Short mmCIF file of C-alpha atoms (C1' of nucleotides) in Angstrom, two decimals:
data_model
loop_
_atom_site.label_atom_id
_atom_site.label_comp_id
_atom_site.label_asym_id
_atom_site.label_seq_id
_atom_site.Cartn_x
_atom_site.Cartn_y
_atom_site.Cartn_z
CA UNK A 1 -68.82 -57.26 -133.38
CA UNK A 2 -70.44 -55.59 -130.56
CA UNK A 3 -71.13 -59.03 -128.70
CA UNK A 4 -72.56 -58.30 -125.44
CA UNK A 5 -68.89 -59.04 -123.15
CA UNK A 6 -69.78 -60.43 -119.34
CA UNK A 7 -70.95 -58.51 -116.89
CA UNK A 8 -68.52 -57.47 -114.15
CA UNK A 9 -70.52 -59.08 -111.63
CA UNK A 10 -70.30 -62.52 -113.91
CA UNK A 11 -66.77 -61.82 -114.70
CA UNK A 12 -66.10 -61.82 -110.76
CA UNK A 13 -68.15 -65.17 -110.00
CA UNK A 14 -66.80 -66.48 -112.86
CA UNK A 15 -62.40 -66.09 -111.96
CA UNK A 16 -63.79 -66.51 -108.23
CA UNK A 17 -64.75 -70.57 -109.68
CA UNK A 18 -61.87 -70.50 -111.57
CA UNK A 19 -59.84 -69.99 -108.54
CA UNK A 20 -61.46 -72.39 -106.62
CA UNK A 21 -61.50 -74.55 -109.11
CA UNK A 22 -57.31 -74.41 -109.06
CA UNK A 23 -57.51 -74.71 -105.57
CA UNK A 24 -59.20 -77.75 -105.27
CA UNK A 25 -56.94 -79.41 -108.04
CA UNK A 26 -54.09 -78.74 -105.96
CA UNK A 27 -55.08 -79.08 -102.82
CA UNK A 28 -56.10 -82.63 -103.65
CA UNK A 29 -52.61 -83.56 -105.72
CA UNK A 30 -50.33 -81.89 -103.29
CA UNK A 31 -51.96 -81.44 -100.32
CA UNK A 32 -52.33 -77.94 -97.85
CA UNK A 33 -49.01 -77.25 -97.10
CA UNK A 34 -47.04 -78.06 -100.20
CA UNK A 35 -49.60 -75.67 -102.34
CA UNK A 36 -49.01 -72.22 -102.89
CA UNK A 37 -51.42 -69.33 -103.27
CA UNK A 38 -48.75 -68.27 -106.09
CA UNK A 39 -49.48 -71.37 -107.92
CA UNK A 40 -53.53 -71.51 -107.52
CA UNK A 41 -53.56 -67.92 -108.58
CA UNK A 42 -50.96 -68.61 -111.34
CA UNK A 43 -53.14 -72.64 -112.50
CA UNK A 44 -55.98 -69.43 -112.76
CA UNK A 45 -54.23 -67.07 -114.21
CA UNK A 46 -54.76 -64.38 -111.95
CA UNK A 47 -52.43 -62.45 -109.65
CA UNK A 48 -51.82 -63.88 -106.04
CA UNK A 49 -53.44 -60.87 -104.54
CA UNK A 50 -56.17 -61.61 -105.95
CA UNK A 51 -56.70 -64.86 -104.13
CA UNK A 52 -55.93 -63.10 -101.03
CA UNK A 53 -58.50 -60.78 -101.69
CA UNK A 54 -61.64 -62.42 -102.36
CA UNK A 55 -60.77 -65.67 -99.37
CA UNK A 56 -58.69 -63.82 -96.97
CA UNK A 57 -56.02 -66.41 -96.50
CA UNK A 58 -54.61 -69.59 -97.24
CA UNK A 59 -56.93 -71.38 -94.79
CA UNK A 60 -60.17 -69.74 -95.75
CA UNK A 61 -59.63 -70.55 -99.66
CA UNK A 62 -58.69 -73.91 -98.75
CA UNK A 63 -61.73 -74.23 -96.38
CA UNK A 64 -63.83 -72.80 -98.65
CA UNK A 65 -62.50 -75.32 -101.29
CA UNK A 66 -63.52 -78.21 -99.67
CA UNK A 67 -66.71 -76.69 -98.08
CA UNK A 68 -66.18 -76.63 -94.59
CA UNK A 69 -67.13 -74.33 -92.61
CA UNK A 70 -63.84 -74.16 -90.35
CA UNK A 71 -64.94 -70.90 -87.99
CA UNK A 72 -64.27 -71.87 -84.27
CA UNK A 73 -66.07 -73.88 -82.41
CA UNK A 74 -66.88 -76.30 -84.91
CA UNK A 75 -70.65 -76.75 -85.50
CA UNK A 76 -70.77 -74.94 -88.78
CA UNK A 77 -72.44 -76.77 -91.44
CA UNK A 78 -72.01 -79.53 -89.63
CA UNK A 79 -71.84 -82.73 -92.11
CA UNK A 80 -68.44 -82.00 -92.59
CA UNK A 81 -66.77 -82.65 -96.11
CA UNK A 82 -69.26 -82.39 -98.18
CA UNK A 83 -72.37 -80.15 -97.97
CA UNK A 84 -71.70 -77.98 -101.25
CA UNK A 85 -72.49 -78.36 -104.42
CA UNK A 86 -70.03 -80.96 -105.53
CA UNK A 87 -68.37 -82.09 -102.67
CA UNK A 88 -68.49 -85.48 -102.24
CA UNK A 89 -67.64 -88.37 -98.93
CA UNK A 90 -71.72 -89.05 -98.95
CA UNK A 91 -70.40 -92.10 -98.30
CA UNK A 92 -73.56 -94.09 -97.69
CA UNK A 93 -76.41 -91.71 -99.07
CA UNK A 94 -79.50 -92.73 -97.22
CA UNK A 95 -79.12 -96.35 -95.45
CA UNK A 96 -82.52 -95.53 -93.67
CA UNK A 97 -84.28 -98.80 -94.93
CA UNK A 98 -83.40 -102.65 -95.59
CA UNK A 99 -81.34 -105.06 -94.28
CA UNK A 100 -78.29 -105.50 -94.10
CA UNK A 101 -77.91 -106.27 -97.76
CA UNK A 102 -78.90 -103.02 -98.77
CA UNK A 103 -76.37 -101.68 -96.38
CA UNK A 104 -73.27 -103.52 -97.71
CA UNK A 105 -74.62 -102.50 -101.25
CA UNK A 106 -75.43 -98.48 -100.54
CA UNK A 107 -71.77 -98.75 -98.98
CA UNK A 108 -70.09 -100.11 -101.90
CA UNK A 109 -72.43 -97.69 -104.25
CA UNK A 110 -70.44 -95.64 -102.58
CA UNK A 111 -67.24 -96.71 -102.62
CA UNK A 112 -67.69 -96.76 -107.27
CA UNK A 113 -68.08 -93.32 -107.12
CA UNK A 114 -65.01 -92.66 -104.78
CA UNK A 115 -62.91 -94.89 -107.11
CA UNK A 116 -64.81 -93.70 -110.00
CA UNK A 117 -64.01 -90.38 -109.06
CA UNK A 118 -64.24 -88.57 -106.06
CA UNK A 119 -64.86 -85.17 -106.30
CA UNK A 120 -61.41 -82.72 -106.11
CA UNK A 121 -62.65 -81.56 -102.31
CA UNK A 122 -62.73 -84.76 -101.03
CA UNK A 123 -59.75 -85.92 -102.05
CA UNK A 124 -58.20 -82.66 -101.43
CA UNK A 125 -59.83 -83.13 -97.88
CA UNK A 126 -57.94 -86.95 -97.54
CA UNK A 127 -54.80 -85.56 -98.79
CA UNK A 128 -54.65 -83.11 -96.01
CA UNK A 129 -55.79 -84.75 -93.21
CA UNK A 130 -52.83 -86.28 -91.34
CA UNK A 131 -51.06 -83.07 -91.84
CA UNK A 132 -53.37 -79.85 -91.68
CA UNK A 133 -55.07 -79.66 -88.11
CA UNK A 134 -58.34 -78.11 -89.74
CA UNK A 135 -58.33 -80.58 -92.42
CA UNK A 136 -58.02 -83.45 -89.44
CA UNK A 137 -60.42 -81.78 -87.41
CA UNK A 138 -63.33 -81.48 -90.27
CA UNK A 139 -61.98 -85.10 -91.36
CA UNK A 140 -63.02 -86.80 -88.10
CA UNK A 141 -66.05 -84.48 -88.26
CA UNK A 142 -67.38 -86.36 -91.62
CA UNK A 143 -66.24 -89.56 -90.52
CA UNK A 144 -67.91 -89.24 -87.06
CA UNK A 145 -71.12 -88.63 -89.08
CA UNK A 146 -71.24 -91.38 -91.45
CA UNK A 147 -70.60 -93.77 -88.37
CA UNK A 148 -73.12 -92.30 -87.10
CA UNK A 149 -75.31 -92.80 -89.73
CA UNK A 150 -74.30 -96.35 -90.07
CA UNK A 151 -74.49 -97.21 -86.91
CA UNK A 152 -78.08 -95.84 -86.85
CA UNK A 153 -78.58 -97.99 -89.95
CA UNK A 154 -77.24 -101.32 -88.29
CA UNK A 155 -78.54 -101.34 -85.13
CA UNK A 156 -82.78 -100.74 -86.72
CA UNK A 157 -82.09 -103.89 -87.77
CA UNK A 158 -81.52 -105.91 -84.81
CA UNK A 159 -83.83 -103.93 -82.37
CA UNK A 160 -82.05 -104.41 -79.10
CA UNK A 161 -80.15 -107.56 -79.90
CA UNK A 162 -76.97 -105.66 -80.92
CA UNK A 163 -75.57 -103.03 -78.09
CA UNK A 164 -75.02 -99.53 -79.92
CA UNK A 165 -71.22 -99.50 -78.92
CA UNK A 166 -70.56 -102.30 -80.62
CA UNK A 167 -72.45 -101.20 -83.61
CA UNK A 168 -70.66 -98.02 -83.53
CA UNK A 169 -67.31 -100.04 -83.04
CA UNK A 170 -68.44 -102.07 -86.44
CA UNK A 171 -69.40 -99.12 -88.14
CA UNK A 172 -66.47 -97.12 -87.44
CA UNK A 173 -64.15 -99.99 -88.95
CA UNK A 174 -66.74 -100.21 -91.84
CA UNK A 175 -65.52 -96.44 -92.73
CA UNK A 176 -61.97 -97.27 -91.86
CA UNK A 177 -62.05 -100.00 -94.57
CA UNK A 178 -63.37 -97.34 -96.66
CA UNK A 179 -61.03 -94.62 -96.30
CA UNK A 180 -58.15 -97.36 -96.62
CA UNK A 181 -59.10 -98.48 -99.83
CA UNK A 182 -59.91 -94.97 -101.08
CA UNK A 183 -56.49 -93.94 -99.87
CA UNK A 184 -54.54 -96.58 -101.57
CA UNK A 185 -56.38 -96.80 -104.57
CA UNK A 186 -57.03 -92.89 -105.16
CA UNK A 187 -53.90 -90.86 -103.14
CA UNK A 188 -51.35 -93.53 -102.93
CA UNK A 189 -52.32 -95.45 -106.60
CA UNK A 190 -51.70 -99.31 -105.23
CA UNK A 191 -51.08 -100.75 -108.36
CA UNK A 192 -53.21 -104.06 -107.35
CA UNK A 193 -55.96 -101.39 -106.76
CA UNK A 194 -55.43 -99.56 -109.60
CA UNK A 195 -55.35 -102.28 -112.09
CA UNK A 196 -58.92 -103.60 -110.49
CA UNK A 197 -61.92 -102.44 -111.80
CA UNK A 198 -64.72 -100.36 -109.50
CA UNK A 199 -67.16 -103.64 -109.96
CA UNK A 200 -63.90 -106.15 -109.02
CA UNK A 201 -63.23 -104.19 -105.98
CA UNK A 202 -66.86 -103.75 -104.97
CA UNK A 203 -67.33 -107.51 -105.59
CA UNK A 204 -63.91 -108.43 -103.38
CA UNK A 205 -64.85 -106.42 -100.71
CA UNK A 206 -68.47 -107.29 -100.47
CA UNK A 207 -68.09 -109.93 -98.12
CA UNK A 208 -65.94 -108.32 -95.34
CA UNK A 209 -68.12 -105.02 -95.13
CA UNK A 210 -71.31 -107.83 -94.96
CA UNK A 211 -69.72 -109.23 -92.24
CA UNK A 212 -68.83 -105.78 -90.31
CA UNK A 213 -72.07 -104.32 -91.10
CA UNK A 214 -73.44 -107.94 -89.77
CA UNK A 215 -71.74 -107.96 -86.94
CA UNK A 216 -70.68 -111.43 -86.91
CA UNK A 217 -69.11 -113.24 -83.93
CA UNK B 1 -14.97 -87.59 -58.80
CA UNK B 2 -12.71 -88.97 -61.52
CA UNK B 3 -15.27 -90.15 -63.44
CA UNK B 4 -14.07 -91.19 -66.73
CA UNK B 5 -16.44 -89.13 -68.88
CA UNK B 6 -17.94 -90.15 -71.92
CA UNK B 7 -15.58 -90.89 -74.81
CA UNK B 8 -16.11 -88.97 -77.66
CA UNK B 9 -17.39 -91.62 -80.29
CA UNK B 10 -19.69 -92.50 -77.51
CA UNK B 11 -20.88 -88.44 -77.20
CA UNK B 12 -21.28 -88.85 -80.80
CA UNK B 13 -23.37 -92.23 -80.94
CA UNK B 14 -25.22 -90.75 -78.25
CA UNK B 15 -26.62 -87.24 -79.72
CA UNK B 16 -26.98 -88.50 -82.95
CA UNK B 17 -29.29 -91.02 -81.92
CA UNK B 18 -31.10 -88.22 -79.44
CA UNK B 19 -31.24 -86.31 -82.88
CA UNK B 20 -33.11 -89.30 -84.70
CA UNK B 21 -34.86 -89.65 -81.53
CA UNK B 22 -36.70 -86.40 -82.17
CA UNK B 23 -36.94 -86.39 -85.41
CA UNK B 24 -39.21 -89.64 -85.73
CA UNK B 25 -41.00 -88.53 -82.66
CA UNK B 26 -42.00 -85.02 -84.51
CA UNK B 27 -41.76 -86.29 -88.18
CA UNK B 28 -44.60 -88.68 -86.52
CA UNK B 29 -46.81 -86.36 -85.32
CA UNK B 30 -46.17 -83.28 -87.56
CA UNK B 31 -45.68 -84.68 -90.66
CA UNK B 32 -42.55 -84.30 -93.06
CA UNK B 33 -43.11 -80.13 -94.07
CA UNK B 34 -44.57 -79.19 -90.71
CA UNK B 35 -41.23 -80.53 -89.17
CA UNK B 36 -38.51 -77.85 -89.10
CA UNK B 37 -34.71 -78.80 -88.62
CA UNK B 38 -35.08 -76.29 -85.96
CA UNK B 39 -37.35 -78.17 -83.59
CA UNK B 40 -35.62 -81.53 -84.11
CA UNK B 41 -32.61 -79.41 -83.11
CA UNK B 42 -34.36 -77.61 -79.82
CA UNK B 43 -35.99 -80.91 -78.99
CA UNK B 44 -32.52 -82.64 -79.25
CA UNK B 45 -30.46 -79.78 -77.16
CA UNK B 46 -28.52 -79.13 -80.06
CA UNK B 47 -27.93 -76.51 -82.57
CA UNK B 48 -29.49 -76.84 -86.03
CA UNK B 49 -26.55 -76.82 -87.74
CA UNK B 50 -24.78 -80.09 -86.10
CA UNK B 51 -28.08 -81.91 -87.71
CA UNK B 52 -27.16 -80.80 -91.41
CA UNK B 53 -23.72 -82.05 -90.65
CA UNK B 54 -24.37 -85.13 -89.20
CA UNK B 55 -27.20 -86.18 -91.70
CA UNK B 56 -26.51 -83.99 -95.01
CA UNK B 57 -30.17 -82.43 -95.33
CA UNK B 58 -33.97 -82.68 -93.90
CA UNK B 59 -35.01 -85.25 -96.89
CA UNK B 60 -31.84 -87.67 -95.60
CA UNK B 61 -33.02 -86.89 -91.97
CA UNK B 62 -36.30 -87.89 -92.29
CA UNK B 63 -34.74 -91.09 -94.45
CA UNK B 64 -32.49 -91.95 -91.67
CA UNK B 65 -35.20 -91.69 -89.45
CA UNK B 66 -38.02 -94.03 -90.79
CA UNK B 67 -34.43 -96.41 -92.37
CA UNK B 68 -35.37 -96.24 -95.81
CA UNK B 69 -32.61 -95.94 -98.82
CA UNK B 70 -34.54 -93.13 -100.69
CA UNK B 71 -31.55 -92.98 -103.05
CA UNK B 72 -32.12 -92.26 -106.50
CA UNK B 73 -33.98 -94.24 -109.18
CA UNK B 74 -35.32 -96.35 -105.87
CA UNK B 75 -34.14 -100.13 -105.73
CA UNK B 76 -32.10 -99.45 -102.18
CA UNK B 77 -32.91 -101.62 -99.58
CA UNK B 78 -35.95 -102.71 -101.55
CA UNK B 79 -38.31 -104.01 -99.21
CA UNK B 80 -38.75 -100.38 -97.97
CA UNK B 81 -39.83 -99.38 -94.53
CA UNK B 82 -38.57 -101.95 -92.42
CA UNK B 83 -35.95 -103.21 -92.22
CA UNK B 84 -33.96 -101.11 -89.90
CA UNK B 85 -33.49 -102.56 -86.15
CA UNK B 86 -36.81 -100.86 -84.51
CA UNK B 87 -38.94 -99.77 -87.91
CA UNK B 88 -41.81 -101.68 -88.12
CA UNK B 89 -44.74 -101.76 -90.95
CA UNK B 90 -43.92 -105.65 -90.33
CA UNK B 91 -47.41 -106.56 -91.15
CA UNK B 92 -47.77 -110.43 -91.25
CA UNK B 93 -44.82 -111.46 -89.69
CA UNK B 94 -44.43 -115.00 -91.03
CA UNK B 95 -47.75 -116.21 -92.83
CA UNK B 96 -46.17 -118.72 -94.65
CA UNK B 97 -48.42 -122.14 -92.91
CA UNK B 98 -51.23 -122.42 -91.71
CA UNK B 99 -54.86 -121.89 -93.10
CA UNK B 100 -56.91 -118.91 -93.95
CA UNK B 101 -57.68 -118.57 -89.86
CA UNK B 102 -53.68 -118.49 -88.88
CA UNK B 103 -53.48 -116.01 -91.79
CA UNK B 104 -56.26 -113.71 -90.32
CA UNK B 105 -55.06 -114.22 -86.83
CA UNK B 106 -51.73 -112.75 -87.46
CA UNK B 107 -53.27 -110.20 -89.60
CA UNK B 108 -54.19 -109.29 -86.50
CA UNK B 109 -52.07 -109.86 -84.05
CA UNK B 110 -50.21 -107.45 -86.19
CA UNK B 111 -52.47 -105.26 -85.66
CA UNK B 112 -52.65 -105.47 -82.01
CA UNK B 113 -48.78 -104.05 -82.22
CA UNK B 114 -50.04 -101.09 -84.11
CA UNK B 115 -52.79 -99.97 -82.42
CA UNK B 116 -50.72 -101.07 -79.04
CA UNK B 117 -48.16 -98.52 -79.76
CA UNK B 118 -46.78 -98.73 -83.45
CA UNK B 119 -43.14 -97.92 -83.76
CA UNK B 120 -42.40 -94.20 -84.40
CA UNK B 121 -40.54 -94.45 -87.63
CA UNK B 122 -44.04 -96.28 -89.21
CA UNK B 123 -46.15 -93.78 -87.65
CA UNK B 124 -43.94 -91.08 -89.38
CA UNK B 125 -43.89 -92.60 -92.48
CA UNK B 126 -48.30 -92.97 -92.48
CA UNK B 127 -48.56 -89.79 -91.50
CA UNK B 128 -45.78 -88.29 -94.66
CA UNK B 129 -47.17 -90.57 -96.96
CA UNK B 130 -50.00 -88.72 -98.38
CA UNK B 131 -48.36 -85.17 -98.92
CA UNK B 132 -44.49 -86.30 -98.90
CA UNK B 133 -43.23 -87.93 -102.67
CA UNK B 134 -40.44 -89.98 -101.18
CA UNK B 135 -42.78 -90.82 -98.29
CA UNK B 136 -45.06 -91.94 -100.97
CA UNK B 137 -42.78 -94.04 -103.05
CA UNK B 138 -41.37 -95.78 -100.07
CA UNK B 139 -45.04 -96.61 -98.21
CA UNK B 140 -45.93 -97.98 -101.56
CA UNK B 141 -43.23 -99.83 -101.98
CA UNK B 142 -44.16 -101.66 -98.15
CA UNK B 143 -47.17 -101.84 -99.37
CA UNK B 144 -46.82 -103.79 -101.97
CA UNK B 145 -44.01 -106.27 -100.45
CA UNK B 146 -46.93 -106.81 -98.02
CA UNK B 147 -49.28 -107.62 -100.46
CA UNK B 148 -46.62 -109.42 -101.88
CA UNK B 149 -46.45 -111.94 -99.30
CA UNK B 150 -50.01 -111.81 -98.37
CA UNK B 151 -51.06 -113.14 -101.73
CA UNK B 152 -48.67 -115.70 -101.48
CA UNK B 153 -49.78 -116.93 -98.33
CA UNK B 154 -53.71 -117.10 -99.72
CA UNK B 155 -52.70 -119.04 -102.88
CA UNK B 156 -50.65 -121.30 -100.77
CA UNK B 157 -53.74 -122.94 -99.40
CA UNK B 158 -55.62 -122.99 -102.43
CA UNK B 159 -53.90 -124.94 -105.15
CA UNK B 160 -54.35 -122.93 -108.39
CA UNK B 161 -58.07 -122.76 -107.49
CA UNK B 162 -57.73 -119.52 -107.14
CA UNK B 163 -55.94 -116.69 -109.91
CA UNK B 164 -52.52 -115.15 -108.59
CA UNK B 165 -54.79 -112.00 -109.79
CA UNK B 166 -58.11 -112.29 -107.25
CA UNK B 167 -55.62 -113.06 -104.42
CA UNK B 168 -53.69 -109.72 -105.43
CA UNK B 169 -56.15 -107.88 -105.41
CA UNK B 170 -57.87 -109.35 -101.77
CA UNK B 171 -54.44 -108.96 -100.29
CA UNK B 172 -54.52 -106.15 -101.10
CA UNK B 173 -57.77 -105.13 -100.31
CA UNK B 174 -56.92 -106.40 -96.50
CA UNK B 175 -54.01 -104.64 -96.21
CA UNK B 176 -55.50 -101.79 -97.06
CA UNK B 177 -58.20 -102.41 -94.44
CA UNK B 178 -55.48 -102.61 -92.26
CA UNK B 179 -54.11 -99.15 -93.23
CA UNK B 180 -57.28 -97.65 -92.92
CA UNK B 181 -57.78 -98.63 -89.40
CA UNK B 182 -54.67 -97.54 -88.19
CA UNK B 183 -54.98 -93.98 -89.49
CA UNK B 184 -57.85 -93.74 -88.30
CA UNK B 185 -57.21 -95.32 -84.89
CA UNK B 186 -53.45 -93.83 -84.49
CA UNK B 187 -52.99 -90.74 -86.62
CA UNK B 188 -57.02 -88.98 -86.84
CA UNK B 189 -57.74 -90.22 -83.54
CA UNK B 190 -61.73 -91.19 -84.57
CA UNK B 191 -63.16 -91.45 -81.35
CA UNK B 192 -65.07 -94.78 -81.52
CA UNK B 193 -61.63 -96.55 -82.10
CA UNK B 194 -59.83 -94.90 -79.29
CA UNK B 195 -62.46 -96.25 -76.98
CA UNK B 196 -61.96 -99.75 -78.13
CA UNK B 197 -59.64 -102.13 -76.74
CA UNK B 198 -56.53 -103.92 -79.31
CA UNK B 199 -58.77 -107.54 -78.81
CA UNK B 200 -62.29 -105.29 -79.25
CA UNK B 201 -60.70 -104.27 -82.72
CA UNK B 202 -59.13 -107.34 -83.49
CA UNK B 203 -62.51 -109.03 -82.83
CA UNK B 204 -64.66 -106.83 -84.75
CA UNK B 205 -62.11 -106.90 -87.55
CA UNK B 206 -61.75 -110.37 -87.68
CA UNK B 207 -64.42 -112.12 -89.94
CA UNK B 208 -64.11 -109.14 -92.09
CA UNK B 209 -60.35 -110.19 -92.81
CA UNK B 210 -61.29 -114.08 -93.21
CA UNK B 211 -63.26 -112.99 -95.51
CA UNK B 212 -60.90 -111.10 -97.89
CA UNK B 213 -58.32 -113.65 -97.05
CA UNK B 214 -60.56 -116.27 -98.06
CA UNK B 215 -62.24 -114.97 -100.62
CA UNK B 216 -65.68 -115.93 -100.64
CA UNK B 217 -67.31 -115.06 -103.80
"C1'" DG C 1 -69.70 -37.08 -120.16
"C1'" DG C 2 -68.19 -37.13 -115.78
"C1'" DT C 3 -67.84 -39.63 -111.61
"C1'" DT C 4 -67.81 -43.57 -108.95
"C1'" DT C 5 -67.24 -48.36 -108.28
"C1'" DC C 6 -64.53 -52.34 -108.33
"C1'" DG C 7 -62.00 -56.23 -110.61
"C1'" DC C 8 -57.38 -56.80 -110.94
"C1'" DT C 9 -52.27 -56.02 -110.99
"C1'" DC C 10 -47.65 -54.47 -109.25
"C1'" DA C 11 -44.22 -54.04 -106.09
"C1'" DA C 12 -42.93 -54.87 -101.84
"C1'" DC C 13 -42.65 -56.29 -96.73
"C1'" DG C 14 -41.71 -59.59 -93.03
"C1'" DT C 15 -40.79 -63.98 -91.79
"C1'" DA C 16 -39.52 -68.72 -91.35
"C1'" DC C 17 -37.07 -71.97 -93.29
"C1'" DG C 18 -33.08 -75.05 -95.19
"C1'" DT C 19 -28.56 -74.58 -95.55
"C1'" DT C 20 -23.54 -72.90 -95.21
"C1'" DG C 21 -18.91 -71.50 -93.53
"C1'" DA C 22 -16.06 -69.79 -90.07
"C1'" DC C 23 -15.11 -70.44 -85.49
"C1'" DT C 24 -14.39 -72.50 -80.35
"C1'" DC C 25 -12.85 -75.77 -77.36
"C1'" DA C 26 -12.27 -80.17 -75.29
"C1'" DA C 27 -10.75 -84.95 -76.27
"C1'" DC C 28 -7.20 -87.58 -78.45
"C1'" DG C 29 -2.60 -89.51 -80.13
"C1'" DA C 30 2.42 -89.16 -80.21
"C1'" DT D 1 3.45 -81.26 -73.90
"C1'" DC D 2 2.07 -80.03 -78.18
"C1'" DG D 3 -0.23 -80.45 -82.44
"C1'" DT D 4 -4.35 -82.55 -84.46
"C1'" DT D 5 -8.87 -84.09 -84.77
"C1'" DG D 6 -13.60 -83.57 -84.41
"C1'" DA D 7 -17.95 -82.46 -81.76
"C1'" DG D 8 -20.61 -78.62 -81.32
"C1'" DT D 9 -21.91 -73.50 -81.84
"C1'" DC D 10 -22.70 -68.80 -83.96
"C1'" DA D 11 -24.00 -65.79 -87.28
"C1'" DA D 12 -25.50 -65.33 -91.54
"C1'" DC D 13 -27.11 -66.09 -96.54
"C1'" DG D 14 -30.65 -66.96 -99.97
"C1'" DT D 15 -35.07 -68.09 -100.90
"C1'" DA D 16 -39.90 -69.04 -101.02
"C1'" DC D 17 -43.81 -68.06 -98.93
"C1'" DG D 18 -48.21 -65.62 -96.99
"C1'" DT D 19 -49.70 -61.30 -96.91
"C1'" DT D 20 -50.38 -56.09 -97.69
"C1'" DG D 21 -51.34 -51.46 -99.70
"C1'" DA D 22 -51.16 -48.41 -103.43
"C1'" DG D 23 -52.45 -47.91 -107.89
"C1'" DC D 24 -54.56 -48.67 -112.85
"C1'" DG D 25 -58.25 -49.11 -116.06
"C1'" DA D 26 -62.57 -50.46 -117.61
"C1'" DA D 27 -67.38 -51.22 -116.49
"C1'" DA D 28 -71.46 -49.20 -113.98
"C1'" DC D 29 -74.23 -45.43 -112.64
"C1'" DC D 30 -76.32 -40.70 -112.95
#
DNA sequence: GGTTTCGCTCAACGTACGTTGACTCAACGA
DNA sequence: TCGTTGAGTCAACGTACGTTGAGCGAAACC
């Protein structure tokens, strides 16, 4: 009978996930605009007030959905997308070492989890991003980075052969090819995507990432 | 001093199409919900009232605007986007001869119109199509008439060698490269594609493409 | 046990939006 | 010339939304 109930500090960290929780669900099926605080707080069965009160406003709850740090200038915790605990768009863990090979394969690694599934705040985060301005802005963020990265990745191969514009050119369409498929397999549901398994896709697209991350001419 | 004015079917030709006028050009760059009646009325020196009457309501508007039937259950015009006088999403033009290299090539070339300056009415359809439904039903509906025809072409070439199912699913797969270079070039605005020229791109893009189109395994 | 803290709710405000109906006035046809 | 049509405007309605401040009740603290 007298079972211990949770402590109110538990009980606040506890509806706070719940919330966020919602949040991210919705954000990443409807997208920023067309989601309302009233229906997060309702999905968590908790009064819209409530939402306002522990995030502030609509932005910061959906910023602090999808883990970015949003503030002003833009440095924050720089990464972008996905420095929290399950946010995802790693997209390319750590391509440090190997050739090429390796690169084409950590990419499409990649790529089975997305289609697998991508965590709520990424997709949340693609759903928004041709519409919200923050969401765009933290969007090119992430995807500037994991150019980066690639690019980084590419060019150790070939030590001066390859000119680092055009690997960042090649890596930037790399990620491009990425985010398309994501976006019509995961947000738009492509029905020759969907049908396709993660290893069919992975094994289709195999060759044309080879060949950006190559650089063939 | 005389001069015959404008007649008054022509006043009416003539705003309505300065209403449409504004409405792709903010639907574009906005996105369907951020796009009040308002501002396509203010941007088309009219009152917001005269665009109800002419077009019935935002969703028929915005319908109007990117030419696509939206109707009911969804047959309509079928094809989708395009097929309006200056809508575009024409990707592939013809592919129906040629090998796997004219097939590429005007994969591309179509892709030198987008990334040249892609007509309006697509650009407001991309930009809808992840947080609008009807934008949604409609872009996958291009989509897949693209794919469509895509496949076709590929399994034209290749006798039976090949499964209707594999060149599905590489059609697809290129188109949705395709997709995810023009957001990413037109709509995010990912600085490494900016800087490149339409034949950099094209270049870069190119074995990737041949490669999905021909589907080395 | 009394007081304080705080998680949470209730009711409401202000606003921006899509949409409507009555109205004005110039072009049109007879 | 006179009545009619229709392009275009004005003022307003209803609603859904983000947001706010006062208040309640149970847990936490002494």
């Amino acid at each position: 009978m007298t079972s211990a109930g949770p402590t109110r500090a538990e009980r606040r960290r506890n509806t706070e996930q719940r919330i966020l929780a919602a949040a991210r669900e919705l954000f990443a099926e409807r997208g920023f605009e067309r989601t309302t605080i009233r229906a997060v707080a309702s999905a968590a069965q908790v009064d819209p007030a409530l939402v306002m009160q522990y995030f502030g406003s609509k932005q910061q709850l959906f910023s602090q959905a999808v883990r970015i740090s949003v503030a002003g200038t833009g440095t924050g915790t720089g990464t972008g997308t996905g420095t929290g605990t399950e946010a995802g768009t790693d997209t390319g863990d750590r391509p440090r070492t190997g050739g090429p090979e390796a690169l084409t394969d950590s990419l499409l690694a990649s790529l089975g989890m997305k289609i697998g599934g991508l965590p709520e705040a990424s997709l949340a985060m693609l759903r928004s991003m041709l519409t919200h301005p923050e969401a765009a802005e933290a969007a090119r963020a992430a995807l500037d980075h994991q150019i980066t990265e690639l690019a980084a990745a590419m060019s150790a191969g070939h030590e001066a052969e390859r000119q680092a514009h055009d690997a960042r050119l090649h890596a930037a369409l790399a990620v491009a090819t990425m985010v398309g498929v994501t976006i019509g397999h995961q947000l738009l549901g492509i029905d020759d995507l969907r049908r396709a398994s993660p290893e069919e896709i992975a094994a289709a697209l195999r060759p044309a990432l080879h060949a950006l991350v190559t650089g063939a001419e």
